[in-house]
């Protein structure tokens, strides 16, 4: 136990290039999963698809075995917010499924999550939940692009959600993202809301997983007996979006986005850092 802040691992441009390889493969895994999701498919089947694709590409899943975690993906359905364990229940039309996954290439980790609605949405409120959570992620990434301190990310996410959703959506107290690099979870914490901590200074070489989670209505939650599943307890459903992002001296690069974040950042008046893999085939 120390009262000094934990050291933040700063990556070299060469290391960020390998993290981009890791993130880009994870992007392709998520694209594959988006195609595979439909009524009747089980989250066990999605887990197997992700596992096989990661292995076939010569990478290693980083969730599997992490503190005993039993799967490649977290699959969080409806009122499950995060860390749901894949199972054999067929997905139904209107289910909300958050798929979270990560992998390792040459020792460098990536971590990203997307929320899908299976088939037709059950309500406008469900569509709003999923859209606002994704946009909250981009609000956090956009804040990082000009932030002096890591704490500005959570403040931007909270302000965005307040403005878009008012009281209709809640964050979960105690949850947020993290540093990422030679391990999946590193310093610093990246909370999903405003706290008193300003956090460490943002510097080139910093890589962060930003991952807002939102619940419809009241944000109360409980941890199930499996010690993983985080379930909303006030009747609302939940969404979770995550990207791994690098800070470079040429701006931020969204490691787990197909285009490095270029389009979403441009829509917010920000130029993404150049993709170190640009020009490579494949
Ligand atoms: N993206 C998840 C997180 O940062 C990773 C979960 S680790 C697992 O919380 F072991 F649950 F897979
Ligand atoms: Co994460």
PDB file of N, CA and C and ligand atoms in Angstrom, residues 63 100 111-112 176-178 184-185 209 211 240 242, ligand 2:
ATOM      1  N   UNK A  63      -8.861 -12.210 -21.737  1.00  0.00           N
ATOM      2  CA  UNK A  63      -9.836 -12.381 -20.653  1.00  0.00           C
ATOM      3  C   UNK A  63      -9.752 -13.808 -20.094  1.00  0.00           C
ATOM      4  N   UNK A 100     -17.769  -7.752 -24.779  1.00  0.00           N
ATOM      5  CA  UNK A 100     -16.505  -7.144 -24.370  1.00  0.00           C
ATOM      6  C   UNK A 100     -15.427  -8.199 -24.601  1.00  0.00           C
ATOM      7  N   UNK A 111      -8.448  -4.023 -25.627  1.00  0.00           N
ATOM      8  CA  UNK A 111      -9.679  -4.268 -24.859  1.00  0.00           C
ATOM      9  C   UNK A 111     -10.754  -3.351 -25.463  1.00  0.00           C
ATOM     10  N   UNK A 112     -11.882  -3.930 -25.887  1.00  0.00           N
ATOM     11  CA  UNK A 112     -12.942  -3.104 -26.483  1.00  0.00           C
ATOM     12  C   UNK A 112     -14.286  -3.790 -26.314  1.00  0.00           C
ATOM     13  N   UNK A 176     -15.225   2.125 -14.125  1.00  0.00           N
ATOM     14  CA  UNK A 176     -14.563   2.960 -15.104  1.00  0.00           C
ATOM     15  C   UNK A 176     -13.582   2.143 -15.912  1.00  0.00           C
ATOM     16  N   UNK A 177     -12.751   2.845 -16.660  1.00  0.00           N
ATOM     17  CA  UNK A 177     -11.729   2.192 -17.458  1.00  0.00           C
ATOM     18  C   UNK A 177     -10.390   2.207 -16.743  1.00  0.00           C
ATOM     19  N   UNK A 178      -9.319   2.089 -17.549  1.00  0.00           N
ATOM     20  CA  UNK A 178      -8.015   1.774 -16.974  1.00  0.00           C
ATOM     21  C   UNK A 178      -6.916   2.007 -17.984  1.00  0.00           C
ATOM     22  N   UNK A 184      -3.446  -5.976 -19.232  1.00  0.00           N
ATOM     23  CA  UNK A 184      -4.780  -5.476 -19.597  1.00  0.00           C
ATOM     24  C   UNK A 184      -5.219  -4.345 -18.681  1.00  0.00           C
ATOM     25  N   UNK A 185      -4.968  -4.501 -17.402  1.00  0.00           N
ATOM     26  CA  UNK A 185      -5.407  -3.490 -16.432  1.00  0.00           C
ATOM     27  C   UNK A 185      -4.189  -2.850 -15.790  1.00  0.00           C
ATOM     28  N   UNK A 209      -7.950   2.495 -21.692  1.00  0.00           N
ATOM     29  CA  UNK A 209      -9.226   1.900 -22.085  1.00  0.00           C
ATOM     30  C   UNK A 209     -10.321   2.747 -21.445  1.00  0.00           C
ATOM     31  N   UNK A 211     -14.365   3.258 -21.006  1.00  0.00           N
ATOM     32  CA  UNK A 211     -15.471   2.303 -21.138  1.00  0.00           C
ATOM     33  C   UNK A 211     -16.720   2.678 -20.339  1.00  0.00           C
ATOM     34  N   UNK A 240     -22.759  -0.872 -22.664  1.00  0.00           N
ATOM     35  CA  UNK A 240     -21.328  -0.729 -22.347  1.00  0.00           C
ATOM     36  C   UNK A 240     -20.557  -0.615 -23.656  1.00  0.00           C
ATOM     37  N   UNK A 242     -16.597   0.415 -25.233  1.00  0.00           N
ATOM     38  CA  UNK A 242     -15.196   0.599 -24.825  1.00  0.00           C
ATOM     39  C   UNK A 242     -14.268   0.627 -26.032  1.00  0.00           C
TER      40      UNK A 242
HETATM   41 CO1  LIG B   2     -11.621  -2.667 -20.013  1.00  0.00          CO
END
